[in-house]
């Protein structure tokens, strides 16, 4: 059961101030299996989407009114 695929899901909205540290911590982890990092963003306006686009495998965007 070792080396199972892992998905890391980040839920964001205007997280540009703290997101670099989170992404650095994720990148510092060592795991021999397949790791997918996915972000779900609900209407960021502070550069979060640009940051995620450079550092995360996939970004899903949803409107703030559809997120709870």
mmCIF file of C-alpha atoms in Angstrom:
data_model
loop_
_atom_site.group_PDB
_atom_site.id
_atom_site.type_symbol
_atom_site.label_atom_id
_atom_site.label_comp_id
_atom_site.label_asym_id
_atom_site.label_seq_id
_atom_site.Cartn_x
_atom_site.Cartn_y
_atom_site.Cartn_z
ATOM 1 C CA UNK A 1 0.000 0.000 0.000
ATOM 2 C CA UNK A 2 2.952 2.362 -0.066
ATOM 3 C CA UNK A 3 3.352 4.976 -2.773
ATOM 4 C CA UNK A 4 -0.360 5.408 -3.363
ATOM 5 C CA UNK A 5 -1.325 8.466 -5.401
ATOM 6 C CA UNK A 6 -2.015 11.549 -3.294
ATOM 7 C CA UNK A 7 -4.126 14.610 -4.072
ATOM 8 C CA UNK A 8 -3.599 17.888 -2.259
ATOM 9 C CA UNK A 9 -6.578 20.223 -2.582
ATOM 10 C CA UNK A 10 -6.169 23.908 -1.736
ATOM 11 C CA UNK A 11 -9.264 26.053 -1.296
ATOM 12 C CA UNK A 12 -8.404 29.700 -1.870
ATOM 13 C CA UNK A 13 -9.754 33.195 -2.048
ATOM 14 C CA UNK A 14 -7.367 36.136 -1.916
ATOM 15 C CA UNK A 15 -4.634 34.037 -0.364
ATOM 16 C CA UNK A 16 -1.616 35.599 -2.096
ATOM 17 C CA UNK A 17 -0.125 36.814 1.200
ATOM 18 C CA UNK A 18 0.117 33.354 2.785
ATOM 19 C CA UNK A 19 -0.018 31.007 -0.199
ATOM 20 C CA UNK A 20 3.722 31.120 -1.062
ATOM 21 C CA UNK A 21 4.605 29.634 2.327
ATOM 22 C CA UNK A 22 1.998 26.904 1.949
ATOM 23 C CA UNK A 23 3.223 26.010 -1.532
ATOM 24 C CA UNK A 24 6.863 26.037 -0.373
ATOM 25 C CA UNK A 25 5.964 23.664 2.471
ATOM 26 C CA UNK A 26 4.183 21.334 0.060
ATOM 27 C CA UNK A 27 7.150 21.400 -2.343
ATOM 28 C CA UNK A 28 9.539 20.528 0.492
ATOM 29 C CA UNK A 29 7.720 17.260 1.209
ATOM 30 C CA UNK A 30 9.221 14.047 -0.136
ATOM 31 C CA UNK A 31 7.007 11.232 -1.328
ATOM 32 C CA UNK A 32 7.837 8.502 -3.829
ATOM 33 C CA UNK A 33 4.304 8.223 -5.177
ATOM 34 C CA UNK A 34 2.388 10.420 -7.584
ATOM 35 C CA UNK A 35 1.255 13.734 -6.054
ATOM 36 C CA UNK A 36 -1.370 15.965 -7.652
ATOM 37 C CA UNK A 37 -1.897 19.496 -6.353
ATOM 38 C CA UNK A 38 -5.256 21.048 -7.195
ATOM 39 C CA UNK A 39 -6.521 24.489 -6.206
ATOM 40 C CA UNK A 40 -10.135 25.629 -6.083
ATOM 41 C CA UNK A 41 -10.414 29.409 -6.127
ATOM 42 C CA UNK A 42 -13.568 31.386 -5.474
ATOM 43 C CA UNK A 43 -13.049 34.839 -6.913
ATOM 44 C CA UNK A 44 -9.573 35.953 -5.887
ATOM 45 C CA UNK A 45 -8.591 39.480 -6.917
ATOM 46 C CA UNK A 46 -5.172 39.770 -5.247
ATOM 47 C CA UNK A 47 -2.883 37.826 -7.593
ATOM 48 C CA UNK A 48 -3.699 34.419 -6.130
ATOM 49 C CA UNK A 49 -4.645 33.020 -9.539
ATOM 50 C CA UNK A 50 -1.333 34.088 -11.104
ATOM 51 C CA UNK A 51 0.572 32.495 -8.236
ATOM 52 C CA UNK A 52 -1.409 29.276 -8.466
ATOM 53 C CA UNK A 53 -1.025 29.173 -12.231
ATOM 54 C CA UNK A 54 2.749 29.084 -11.831
ATOM 55 C CA UNK A 55 2.937 26.551 -9.017
ATOM 56 C CA UNK A 56 -0.087 24.236 -9.036
ATOM 57 C CA UNK A 57 -0.935 21.501 -11.501
ATOM 58 C CA UNK A 58 -4.576 22.493 -11.918
ATOM 59 C CA UNK A 59 -6.771 25.412 -10.862
ATOM 60 C CA UNK A 60 -10.557 25.275 -10.822
ATOM 61 C CA UNK A 61 -12.363 28.591 -10.618
ATOM 62 C CA UNK A 62 -15.807 28.926 -9.108
ATOM 63 C CA UNK A 63 -17.837 32.048 -8.473
ATOM 64 C CA UNK A 64 -18.011 33.205 -4.837
ATOM 65 C CA UNK A 65 -21.806 32.867 -4.786
ATOM 66 C CA UNK A 66 -21.499 29.131 -5.578
ATOM 67 C CA UNK A 67 -19.041 28.463 -2.765
ATOM 68 C CA UNK A 68 -20.051 27.795 0.828
#
